[in-house]
Coordinates of C-alpha atoms in Angstrom, one line a residue:
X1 CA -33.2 55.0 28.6
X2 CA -32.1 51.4 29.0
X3 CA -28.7 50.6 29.8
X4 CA -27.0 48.8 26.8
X5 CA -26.0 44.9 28.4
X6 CA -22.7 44.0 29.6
X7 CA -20.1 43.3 26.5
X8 CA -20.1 38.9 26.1
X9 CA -17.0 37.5 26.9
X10 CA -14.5 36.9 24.4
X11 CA -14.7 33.3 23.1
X12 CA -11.5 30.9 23.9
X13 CA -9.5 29.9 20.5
X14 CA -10.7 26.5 19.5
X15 CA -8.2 24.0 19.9
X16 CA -7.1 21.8 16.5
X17 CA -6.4 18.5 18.6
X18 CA -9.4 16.4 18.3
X19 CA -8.0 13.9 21.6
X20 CA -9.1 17.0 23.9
X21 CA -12.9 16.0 24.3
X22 CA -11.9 12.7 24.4
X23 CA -10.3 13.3 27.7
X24 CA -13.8 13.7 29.6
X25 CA -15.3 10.3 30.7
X26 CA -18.7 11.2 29.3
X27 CA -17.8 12.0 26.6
X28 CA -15.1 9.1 26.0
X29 CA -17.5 6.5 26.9
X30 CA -20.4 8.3 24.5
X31 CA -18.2 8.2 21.8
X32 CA -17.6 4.0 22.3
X33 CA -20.9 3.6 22.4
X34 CA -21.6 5.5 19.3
X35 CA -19.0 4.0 17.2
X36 CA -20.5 0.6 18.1
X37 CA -23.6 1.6 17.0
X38 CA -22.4 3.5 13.9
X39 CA -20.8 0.0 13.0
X40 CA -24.2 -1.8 13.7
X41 CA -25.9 0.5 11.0
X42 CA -23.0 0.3 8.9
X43 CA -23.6 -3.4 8.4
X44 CA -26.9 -3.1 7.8
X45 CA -26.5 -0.6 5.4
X46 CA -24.3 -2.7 3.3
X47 CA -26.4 -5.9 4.0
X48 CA -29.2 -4.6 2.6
X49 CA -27.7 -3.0 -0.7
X50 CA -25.9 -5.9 -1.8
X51 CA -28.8 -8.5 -0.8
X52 CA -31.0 -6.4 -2.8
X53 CA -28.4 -6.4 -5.8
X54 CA -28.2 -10.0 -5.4
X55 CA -32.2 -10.5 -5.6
X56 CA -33.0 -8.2 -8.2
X57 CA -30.1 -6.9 -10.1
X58 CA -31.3 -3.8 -9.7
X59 CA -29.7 -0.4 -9.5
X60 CA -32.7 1.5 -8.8
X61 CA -34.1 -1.0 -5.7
X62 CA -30.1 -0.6 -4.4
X63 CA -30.2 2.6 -4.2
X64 CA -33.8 2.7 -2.7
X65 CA -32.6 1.0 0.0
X66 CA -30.3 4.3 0.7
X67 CA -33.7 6.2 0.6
X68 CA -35.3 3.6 3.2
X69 CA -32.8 4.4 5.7
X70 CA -32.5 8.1 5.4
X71 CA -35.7 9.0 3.8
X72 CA -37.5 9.0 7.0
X73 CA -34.8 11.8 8.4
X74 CA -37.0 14.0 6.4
X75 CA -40.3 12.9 7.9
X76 CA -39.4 12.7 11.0
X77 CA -36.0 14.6 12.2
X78 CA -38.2 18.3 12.5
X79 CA -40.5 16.9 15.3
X80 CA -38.0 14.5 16.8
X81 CA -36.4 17.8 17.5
X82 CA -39.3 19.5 18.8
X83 CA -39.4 16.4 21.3
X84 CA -35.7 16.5 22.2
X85 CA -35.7 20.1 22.8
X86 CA -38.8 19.9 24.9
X87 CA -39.1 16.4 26.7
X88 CA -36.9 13.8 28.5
X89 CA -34.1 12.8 25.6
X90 CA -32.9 9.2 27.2
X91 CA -36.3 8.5 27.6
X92 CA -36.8 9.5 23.8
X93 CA -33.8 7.6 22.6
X94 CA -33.8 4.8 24.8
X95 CA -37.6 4.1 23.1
X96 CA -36.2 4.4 19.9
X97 CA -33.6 2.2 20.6
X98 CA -35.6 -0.6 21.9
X99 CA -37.6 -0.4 18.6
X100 CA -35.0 -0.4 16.2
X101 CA -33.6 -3.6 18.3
X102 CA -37.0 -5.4 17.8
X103 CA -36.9 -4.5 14.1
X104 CA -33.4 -5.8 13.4
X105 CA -34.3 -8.8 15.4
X106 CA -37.5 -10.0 13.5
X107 CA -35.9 -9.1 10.1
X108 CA -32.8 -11.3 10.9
X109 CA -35.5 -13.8 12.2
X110 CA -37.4 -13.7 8.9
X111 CA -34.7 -13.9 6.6
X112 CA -32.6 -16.8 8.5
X113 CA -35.9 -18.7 7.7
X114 CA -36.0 -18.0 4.2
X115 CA -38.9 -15.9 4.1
X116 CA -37.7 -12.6 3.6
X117 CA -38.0 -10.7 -0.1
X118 CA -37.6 -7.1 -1.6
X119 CA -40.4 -5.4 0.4
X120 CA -39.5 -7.3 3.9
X121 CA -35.7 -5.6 3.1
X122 CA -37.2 -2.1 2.6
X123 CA -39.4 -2.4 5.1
X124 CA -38.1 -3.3 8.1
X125 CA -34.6 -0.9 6.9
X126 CA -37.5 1.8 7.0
X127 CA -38.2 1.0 10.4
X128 CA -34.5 0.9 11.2
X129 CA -34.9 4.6 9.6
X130 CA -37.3 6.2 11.6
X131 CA -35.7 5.0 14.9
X132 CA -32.6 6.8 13.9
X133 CA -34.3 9.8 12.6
X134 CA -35.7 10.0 16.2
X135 CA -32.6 9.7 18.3
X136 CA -30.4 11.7 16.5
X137 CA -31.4 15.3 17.6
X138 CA -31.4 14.1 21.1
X139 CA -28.1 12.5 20.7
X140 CA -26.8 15.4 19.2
X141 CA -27.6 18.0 21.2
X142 CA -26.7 15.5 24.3
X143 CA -22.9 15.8 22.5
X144 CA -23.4 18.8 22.4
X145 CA -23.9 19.5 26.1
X146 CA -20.8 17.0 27.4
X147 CA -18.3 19.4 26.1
X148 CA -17.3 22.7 26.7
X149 CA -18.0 25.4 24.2
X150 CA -15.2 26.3 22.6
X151 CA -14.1 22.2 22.0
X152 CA -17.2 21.6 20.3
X153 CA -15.4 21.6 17.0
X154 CA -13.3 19.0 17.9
X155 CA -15.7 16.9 19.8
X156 CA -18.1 17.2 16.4
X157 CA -14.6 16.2 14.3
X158 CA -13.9 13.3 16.9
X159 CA -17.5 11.8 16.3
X160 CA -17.7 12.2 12.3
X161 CA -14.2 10.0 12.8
X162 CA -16.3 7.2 14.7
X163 CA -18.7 7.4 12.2
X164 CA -16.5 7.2 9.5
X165 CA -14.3 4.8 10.8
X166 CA -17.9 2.9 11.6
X167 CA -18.2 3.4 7.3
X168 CA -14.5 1.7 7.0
X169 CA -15.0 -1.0 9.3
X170 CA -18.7 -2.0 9.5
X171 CA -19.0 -2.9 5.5
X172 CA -15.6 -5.0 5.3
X173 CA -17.1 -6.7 8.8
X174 CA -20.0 -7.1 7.1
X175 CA -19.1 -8.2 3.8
X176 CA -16.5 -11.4 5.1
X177 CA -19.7 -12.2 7.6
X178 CA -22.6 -12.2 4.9
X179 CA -20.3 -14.3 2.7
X180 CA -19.5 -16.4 5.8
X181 CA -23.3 -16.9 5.8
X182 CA -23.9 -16.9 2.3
X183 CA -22.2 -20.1 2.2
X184 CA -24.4 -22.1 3.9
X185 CA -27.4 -21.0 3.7
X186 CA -27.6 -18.3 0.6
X187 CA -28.0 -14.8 0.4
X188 CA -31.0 -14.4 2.7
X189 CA -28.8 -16.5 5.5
X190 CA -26.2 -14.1 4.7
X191 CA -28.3 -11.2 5.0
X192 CA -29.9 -12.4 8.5
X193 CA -26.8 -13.4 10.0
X194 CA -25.2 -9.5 9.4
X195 CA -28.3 -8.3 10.8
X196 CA -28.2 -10.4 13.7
X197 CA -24.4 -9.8 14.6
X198 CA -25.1 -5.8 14.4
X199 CA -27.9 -6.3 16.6
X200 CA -25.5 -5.9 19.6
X201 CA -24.3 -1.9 18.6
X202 CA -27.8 -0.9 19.4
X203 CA -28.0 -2.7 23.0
X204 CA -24.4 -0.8 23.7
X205 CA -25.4 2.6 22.7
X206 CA -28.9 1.8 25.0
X207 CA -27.1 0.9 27.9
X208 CA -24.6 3.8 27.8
X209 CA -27.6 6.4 27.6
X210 CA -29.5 4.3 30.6
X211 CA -26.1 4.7 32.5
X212 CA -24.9 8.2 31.5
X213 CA -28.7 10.1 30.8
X214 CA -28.0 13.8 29.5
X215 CA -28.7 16.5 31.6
X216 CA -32.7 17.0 31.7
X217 CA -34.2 20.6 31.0
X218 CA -33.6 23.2 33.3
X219 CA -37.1 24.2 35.0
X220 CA -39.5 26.9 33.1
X221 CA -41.9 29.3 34.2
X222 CA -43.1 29.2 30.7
X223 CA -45.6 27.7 29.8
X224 CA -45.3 24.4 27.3
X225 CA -44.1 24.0 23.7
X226 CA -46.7 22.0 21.6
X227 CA -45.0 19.2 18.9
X228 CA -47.3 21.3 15.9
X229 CA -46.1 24.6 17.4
X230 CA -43.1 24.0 18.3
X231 CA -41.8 22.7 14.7
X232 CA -43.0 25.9 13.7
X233 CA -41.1 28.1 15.4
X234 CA -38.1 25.9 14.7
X235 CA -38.5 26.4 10.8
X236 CA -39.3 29.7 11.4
X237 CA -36.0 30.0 13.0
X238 CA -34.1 28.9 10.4
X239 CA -36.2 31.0 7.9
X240 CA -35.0 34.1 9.4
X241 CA -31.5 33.3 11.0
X242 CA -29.3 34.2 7.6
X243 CA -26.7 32.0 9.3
X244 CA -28.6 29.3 10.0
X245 CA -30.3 29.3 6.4
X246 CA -27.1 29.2 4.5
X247 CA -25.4 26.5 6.3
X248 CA -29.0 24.8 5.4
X249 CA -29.3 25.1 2.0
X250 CA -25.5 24.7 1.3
X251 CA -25.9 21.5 3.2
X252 CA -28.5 20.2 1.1
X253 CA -27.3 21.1 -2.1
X254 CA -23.7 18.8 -1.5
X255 CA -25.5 16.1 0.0
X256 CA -27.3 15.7 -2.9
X257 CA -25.7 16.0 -5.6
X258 CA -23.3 13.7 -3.8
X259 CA -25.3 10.6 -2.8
X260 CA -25.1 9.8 -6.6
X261 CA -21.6 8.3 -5.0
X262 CA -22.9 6.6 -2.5
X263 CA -26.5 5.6 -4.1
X264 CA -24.8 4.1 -7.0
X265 CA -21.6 2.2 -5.5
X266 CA -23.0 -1.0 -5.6
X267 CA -23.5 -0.8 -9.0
X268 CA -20.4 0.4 -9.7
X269 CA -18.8 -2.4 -7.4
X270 CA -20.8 -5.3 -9.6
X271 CA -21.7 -3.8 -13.3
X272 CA -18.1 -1.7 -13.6
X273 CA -15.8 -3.2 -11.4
X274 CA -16.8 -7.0 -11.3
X275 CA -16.6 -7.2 -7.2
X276 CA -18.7 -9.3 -5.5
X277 CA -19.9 -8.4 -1.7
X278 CA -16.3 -8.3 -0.1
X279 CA -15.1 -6.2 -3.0
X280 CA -17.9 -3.6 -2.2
X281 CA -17.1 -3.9 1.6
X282 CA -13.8 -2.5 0.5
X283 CA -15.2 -0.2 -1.6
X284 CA -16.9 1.2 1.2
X285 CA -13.8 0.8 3.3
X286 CA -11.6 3.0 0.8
X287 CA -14.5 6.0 2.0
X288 CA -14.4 5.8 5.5
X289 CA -10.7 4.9 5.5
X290 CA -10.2 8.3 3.8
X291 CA -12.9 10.1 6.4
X292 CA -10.9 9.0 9.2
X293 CA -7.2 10.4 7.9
X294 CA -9.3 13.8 7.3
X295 CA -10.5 13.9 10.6
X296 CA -7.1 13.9 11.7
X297 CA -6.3 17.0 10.5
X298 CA -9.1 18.8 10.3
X299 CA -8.9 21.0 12.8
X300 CA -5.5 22.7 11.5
X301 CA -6.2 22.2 8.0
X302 CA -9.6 24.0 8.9
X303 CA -8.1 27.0 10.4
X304 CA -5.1 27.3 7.7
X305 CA -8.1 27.6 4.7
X306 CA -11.3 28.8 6.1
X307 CA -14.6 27.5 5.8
X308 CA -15.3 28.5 2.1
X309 CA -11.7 27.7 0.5
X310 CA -11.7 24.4 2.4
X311 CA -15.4 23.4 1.0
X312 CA -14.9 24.7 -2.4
X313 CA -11.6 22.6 -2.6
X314 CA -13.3 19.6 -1.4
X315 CA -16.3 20.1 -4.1
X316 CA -13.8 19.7 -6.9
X317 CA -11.8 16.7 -4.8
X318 CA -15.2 14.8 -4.8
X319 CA -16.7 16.6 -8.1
X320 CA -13.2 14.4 -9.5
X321 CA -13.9 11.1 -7.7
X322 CA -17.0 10.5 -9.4
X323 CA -15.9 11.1 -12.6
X324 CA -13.4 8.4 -12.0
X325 CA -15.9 5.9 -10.7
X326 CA -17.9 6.9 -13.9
X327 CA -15.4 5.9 -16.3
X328 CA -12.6 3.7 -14.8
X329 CA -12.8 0.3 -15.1
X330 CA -9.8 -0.6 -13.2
X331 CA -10.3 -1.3 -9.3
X332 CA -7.2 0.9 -8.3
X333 CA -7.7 4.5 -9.5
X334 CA -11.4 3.9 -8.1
X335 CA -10.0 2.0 -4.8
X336 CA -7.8 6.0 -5.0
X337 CA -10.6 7.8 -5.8
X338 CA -13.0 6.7 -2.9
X339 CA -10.0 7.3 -0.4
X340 CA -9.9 10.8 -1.6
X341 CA -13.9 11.2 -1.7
X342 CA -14.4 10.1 2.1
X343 CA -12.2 12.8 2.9
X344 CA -13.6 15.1 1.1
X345 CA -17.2 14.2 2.7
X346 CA -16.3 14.1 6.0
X347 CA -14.6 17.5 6.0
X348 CA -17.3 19.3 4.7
X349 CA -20.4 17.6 6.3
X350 CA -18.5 18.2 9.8
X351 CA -17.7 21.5 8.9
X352 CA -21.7 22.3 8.4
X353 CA -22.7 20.6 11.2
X354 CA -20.1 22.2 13.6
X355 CA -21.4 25.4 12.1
X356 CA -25.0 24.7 12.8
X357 CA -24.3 23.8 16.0
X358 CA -22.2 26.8 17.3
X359 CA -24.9 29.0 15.3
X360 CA -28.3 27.8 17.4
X361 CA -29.3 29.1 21.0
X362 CA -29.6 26.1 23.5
X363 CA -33.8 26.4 23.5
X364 CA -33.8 25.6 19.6
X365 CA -30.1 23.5 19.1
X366 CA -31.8 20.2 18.7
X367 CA -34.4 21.6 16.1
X368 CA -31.2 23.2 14.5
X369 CA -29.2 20.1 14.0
X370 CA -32.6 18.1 13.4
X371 CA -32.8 20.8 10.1
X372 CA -29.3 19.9 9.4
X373 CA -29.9 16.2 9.4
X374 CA -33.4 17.0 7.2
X375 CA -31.0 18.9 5.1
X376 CA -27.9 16.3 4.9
X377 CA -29.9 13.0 4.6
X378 CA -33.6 14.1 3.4
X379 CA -31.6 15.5 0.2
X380 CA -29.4 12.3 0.3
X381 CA -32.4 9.9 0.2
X382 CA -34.4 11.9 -2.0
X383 CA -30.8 12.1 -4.2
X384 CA -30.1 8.3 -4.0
X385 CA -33.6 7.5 -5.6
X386 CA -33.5 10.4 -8.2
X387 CA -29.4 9.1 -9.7
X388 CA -30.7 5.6 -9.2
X389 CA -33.4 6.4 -11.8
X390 CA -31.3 8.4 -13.5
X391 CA -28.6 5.7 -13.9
X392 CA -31.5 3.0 -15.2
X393 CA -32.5 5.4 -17.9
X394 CA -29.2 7.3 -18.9
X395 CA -26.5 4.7 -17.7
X396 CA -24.0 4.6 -15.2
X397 CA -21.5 6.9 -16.5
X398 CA -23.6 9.3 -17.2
X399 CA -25.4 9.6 -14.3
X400 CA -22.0 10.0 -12.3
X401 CA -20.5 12.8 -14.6
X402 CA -24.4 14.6 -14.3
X403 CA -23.5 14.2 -10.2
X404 CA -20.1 15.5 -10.3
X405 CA -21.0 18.6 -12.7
X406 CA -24.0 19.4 -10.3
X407 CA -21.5 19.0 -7.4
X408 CA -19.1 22.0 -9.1
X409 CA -22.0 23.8 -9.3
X410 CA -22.5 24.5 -5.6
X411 CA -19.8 26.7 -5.6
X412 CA -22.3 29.4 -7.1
X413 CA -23.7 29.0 -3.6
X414 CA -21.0 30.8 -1.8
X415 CA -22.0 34.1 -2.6
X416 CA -26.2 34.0 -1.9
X417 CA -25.1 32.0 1.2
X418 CA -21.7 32.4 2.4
X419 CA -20.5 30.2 5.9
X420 CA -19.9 31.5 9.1
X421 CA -19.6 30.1 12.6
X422 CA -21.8 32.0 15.1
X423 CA -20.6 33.9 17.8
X424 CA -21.3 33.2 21.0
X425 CA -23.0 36.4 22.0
X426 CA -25.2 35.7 19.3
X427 CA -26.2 32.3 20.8
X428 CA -26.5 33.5 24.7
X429 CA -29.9 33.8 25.9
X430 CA -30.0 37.6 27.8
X431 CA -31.6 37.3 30.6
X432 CA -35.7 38.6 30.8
X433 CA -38.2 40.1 33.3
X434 CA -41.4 39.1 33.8
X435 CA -44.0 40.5 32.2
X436 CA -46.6 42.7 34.1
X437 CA -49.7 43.6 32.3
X438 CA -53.4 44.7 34.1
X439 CA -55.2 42.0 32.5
X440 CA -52.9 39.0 32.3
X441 CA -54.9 36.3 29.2
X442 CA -54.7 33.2 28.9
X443 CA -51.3 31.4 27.6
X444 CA -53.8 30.5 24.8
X445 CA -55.2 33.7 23.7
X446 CA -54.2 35.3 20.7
X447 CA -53.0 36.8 18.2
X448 CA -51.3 39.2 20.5
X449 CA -50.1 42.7 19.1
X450 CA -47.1 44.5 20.5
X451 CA -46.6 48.3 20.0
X452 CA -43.7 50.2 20.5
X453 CA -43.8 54.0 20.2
X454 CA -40.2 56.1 19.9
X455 CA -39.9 59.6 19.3
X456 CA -36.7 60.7 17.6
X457 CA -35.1 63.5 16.3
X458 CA -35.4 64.1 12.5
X459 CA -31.7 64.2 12.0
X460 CA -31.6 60.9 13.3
X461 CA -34.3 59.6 11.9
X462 CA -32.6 57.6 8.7
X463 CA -29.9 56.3 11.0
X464 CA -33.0 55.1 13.6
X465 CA -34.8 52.9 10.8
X466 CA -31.9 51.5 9.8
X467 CA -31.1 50.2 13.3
X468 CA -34.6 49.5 14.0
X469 CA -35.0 47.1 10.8
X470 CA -32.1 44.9 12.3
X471 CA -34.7 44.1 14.3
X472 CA -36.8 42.7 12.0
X473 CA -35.0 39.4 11.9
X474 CA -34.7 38.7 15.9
X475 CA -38.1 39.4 16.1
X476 CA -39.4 37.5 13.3
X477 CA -37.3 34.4 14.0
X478 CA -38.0 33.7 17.6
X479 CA -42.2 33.7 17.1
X480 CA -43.6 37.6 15.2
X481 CA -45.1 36.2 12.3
X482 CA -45.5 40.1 10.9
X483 CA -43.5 43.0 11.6
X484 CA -43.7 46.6 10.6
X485 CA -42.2 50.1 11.2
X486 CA -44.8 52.9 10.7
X487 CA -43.9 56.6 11.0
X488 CA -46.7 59.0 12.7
X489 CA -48.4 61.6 9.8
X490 CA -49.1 63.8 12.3
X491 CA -45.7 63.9 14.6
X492 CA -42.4 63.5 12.3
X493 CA -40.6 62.6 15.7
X494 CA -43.3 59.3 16.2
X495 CA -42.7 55.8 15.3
X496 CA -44.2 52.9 15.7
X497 CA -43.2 49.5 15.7
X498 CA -45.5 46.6 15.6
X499 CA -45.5 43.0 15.6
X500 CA -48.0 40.3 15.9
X501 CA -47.5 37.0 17.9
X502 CA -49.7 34.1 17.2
X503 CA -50.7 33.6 20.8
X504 CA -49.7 35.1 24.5
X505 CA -47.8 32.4 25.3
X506 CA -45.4 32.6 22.1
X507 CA -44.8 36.1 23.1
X508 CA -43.4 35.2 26.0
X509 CA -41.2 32.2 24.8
X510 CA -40.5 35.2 22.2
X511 CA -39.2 37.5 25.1
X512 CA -37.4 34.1 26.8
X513 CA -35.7 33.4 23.5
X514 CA -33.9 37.2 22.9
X515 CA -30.2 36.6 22.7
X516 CA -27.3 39.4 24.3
X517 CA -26.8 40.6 20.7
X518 CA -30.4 41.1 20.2
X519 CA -30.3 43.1 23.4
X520 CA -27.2 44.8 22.3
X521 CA -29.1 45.9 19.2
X522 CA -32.4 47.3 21.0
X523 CA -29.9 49.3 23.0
X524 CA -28.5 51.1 19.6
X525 CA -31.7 51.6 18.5
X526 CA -32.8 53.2 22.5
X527 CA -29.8 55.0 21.8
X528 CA -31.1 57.1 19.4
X529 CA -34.3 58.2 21.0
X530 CA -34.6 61.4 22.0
X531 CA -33.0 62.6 25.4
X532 CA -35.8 62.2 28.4
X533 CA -38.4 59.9 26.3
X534 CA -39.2 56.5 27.2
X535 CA -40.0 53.9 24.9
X536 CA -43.7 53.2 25.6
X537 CA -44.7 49.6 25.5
X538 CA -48.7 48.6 24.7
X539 CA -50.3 45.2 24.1
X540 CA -53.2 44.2 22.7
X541 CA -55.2 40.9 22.6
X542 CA -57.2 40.1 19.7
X543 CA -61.0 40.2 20.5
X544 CA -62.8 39.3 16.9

């Protein structure tokens, strides 16, 4: 019999002051960079909306302009995983980086020469998209790595507050410079000179990353991840990791039934409130400025309700905000509202992603929060278009009170797929042996079956099969695509259990990949084999 692993250390109480991460030099100097470039995007963001509402008067090409910039997270954020968990990140970002500076530049460029239009907006804030849909695993997973375990939380909390202040101050920058620009030269000089003044967040975040790289991969024996293959294990991951799954789809469902906020607050800003571009700066201000004070607080506020009282609490909170930006006309309950609403966001899209985060093993954590940034903003662009169209066909109002009763309808989610944070036993890699076999294949060859044979009492053989199946998941989710207990017709005391790997070299990122609570679990199930039998172990490599 195998000897069940040593018991994981017990891990350290979080601490509820977001100023601890901030402490490390990497991380402080990271987290400057970032909020420069959060502020960079946040000006473009609001640039683009309200120069499209000034060319159009459109409320469906605003809020496609929301779907330009986080549509291609939805594309793209799956294999830009792949590549961060597999390949040099700085190099990845820093190329990213450099092309999303190139594409700012030239649409600046084009539109302080009065030659840019609708499609040149939505193009080149596509671009703008796919660059950030690229870096963002890497830099997440780079964040990730800076701090110490147990103050991710905080570290997660202390960057949603950059970001969010980013939302505060980057629209009310951008709003006094576009009408700064507007004023002599129109809206496309307004436009281009935003663009061109948030040029510089990008350069800042670039040269932090070519100063401070994250740590490169440690060394494998193993052999390669493909960019095809690997995506496919990631979303087979999450498939079968019920922790990883619920944070997933609960993601998804708040972001969008939410975006109808965001998506449609130009149009509130102009067509219900009157406001021209400063006015919807501020608007955008009263969101971030309400993100920040909940970051604040978080952590304590966090621990005091749990995961699921604090989210449901926050549904209604922002559930109630935009039923009053659906029917007030007066700026000040609204100005409230928002204040109210950015809180609300930010503590439950940083308690998701901290939750994702702590949840993933280190060989699939970019993958992980690349699904929860597919989740967050491929629901939020595919949102923004679906209550823009919505609002051109049913009205504003309505379209806002159809957001906010969808919103109270997440709540149903709880119970199919309740929140947890993972533990970190269940996130440890155990350590593995190498594999001996007569006849090593190819890494290429496959499928590979695996057989394992047990014999067991028969009064323990319920009690075996229900500890066995709690393998089914680990070994599904890190590369079996079938799995199967059989029982022997002829012996009572035989069992089998097979599973089928795509190729040889997936079984062996599939033994690489099992965590200290997947070991702890094949020792229960050991422990129920009879006294003196081994567990015999066969492999076979498909030949037809």
């Amino acid at each position: 019999m195998v000897a069940p692993p040593p018991p994981s250390p017990a891990p350290a109480q979080p601490s509820a002051a977001i100023w601890v991460p901030l402490r490390l030099p990497a991380f402080r100097s990271l987290w400057i960079a970032s909020v420069l470039y959060f502020i960079a995007n946040a000006m473009h963001g609001m640039a683009a909306s309200w120069l499209m509402v000034e060319l159009t008067g459109s409320s469906f090409l605003a809020a496609l302009v929301q779907t330009a910039v986080f549509l291609p997270m939805f594309v793209l954020a799956l294999p830009a995983g792949v590549l961060a968990d597999t390949t040099d990140r700085a190099r990845l970002m820093l190329i990213a980086l450099g092309v999303q500076a190139a594409a700012v530049l030239v649409l600046a460029a084009l539109l302080l020469a009065g030659w840019g239009g609708p499609a040149t907006l939505l193009l080149f804030t596509a671009i703008t998209g796919c660059c950030t849909a690229t870096l963002t695993p890497a830099w997440n997973s780079a964040v990730g790595e800076i701090v110490p375990r147990d103050e991710l939380p905080q570290a997660i909390v202390a960057m949603s507050i950059a970001y969010n202040s980013a939302r505060a101050l980057g629209p009310a920058l951008a709003g006094a410079v576009y009408g700064l620009g507007s004023g002599w030269g129109g809206p496309l000089a307004g436009g281009g000179t935003v663009f061109a003044l948030a040029l510089a967040g990008t350069g800042v975040l670039a040269w932090n990353i070519h100063r401070r790289p994250p740590r490169p991969h440690p060394p494998s024996r193993l052999p390669p991840e493909r960019l095809w293959g690997g995506t496919l294990a990631g979303l087979r991951y999450a498939w079968h990791s019920e922790t990883i799954l619920a944070q997933l789809v609960r993601t998804a469902a708040y972001s969008a039934a939410g975006s109808a906020l965001w998506a449609l607050l130009p149009a509130i800003g102009q067509q219900r409130l009157g406001l021209g571009a400063a006015g919807f700066g501020f608007l955008m201000g009263c969101l971030g400025t309400g993100a920040v004070g909940a970051g604040l607080v978080l952590g304590r506020v966090s621990q005091r309700l749990g995961l699921e009282r604090l989210v449901a609490i926050c549904c209604w909170v922002f559930a109630a905000v935009m039923t009053v930006a659906a029917l007030s006309r007066w700026a000040l309950p609204v100005y409230l509202g928002l204040v109210a609403g950015g809180a609300a966001w930010m503590s439950v899209m940083s308690t998701f992603n901290t939750a994702t985060q702590t949840s993933a093993p280190p060989w699939v954590r970019s993958r992980a929060t690349a699904m929860h940034v597919l989740s967050a903003l491929g629901a939020f662009a595919l949102g923004s278009a679906f209550w823009g169209a919505a609002a051109g066909l049913l009205g504003l109002p309505a379209a806002l009170c159809a957001a906010a009763a969808l919103m109270l309808a997440n709540l149903l989610l709880a119970r199919r797929f309740p929140l947890r944070m993972g533990e970190l036993h269940e996130v440890t890699q155990a350590p593995f042996e190498d594999l001996l076999v007569a006849d090593t294949p190819d890494p290429e060859a496959g499928p590979v079956a695996v057989e394992l044979i047990y014999r067991v009492r028969p009064e323990d053989a319920e009690a075996f099969v229900a500890e066995l199946t709690l393998l089914k998941a680990p070994r599904r989710r890190d590369g079996a695509t079938f799995w199967r207990i059989y029982r022997d017709l002829d012996d009572p005391t035989r069992y089998a259990e097979r599973f089928i790997v795509t190729r040889w070299a997936d079984y062996l990122h599939q033994r690489a990949r099992a965590t200290v609570a997947d070991q702890a679990q094949e020792a229960r199930v050991r422990a129920l084999v009879m006294p003196g039998e081994a567990v015999i172990t066969q492999h076979y490599i498909a030949e037809r």
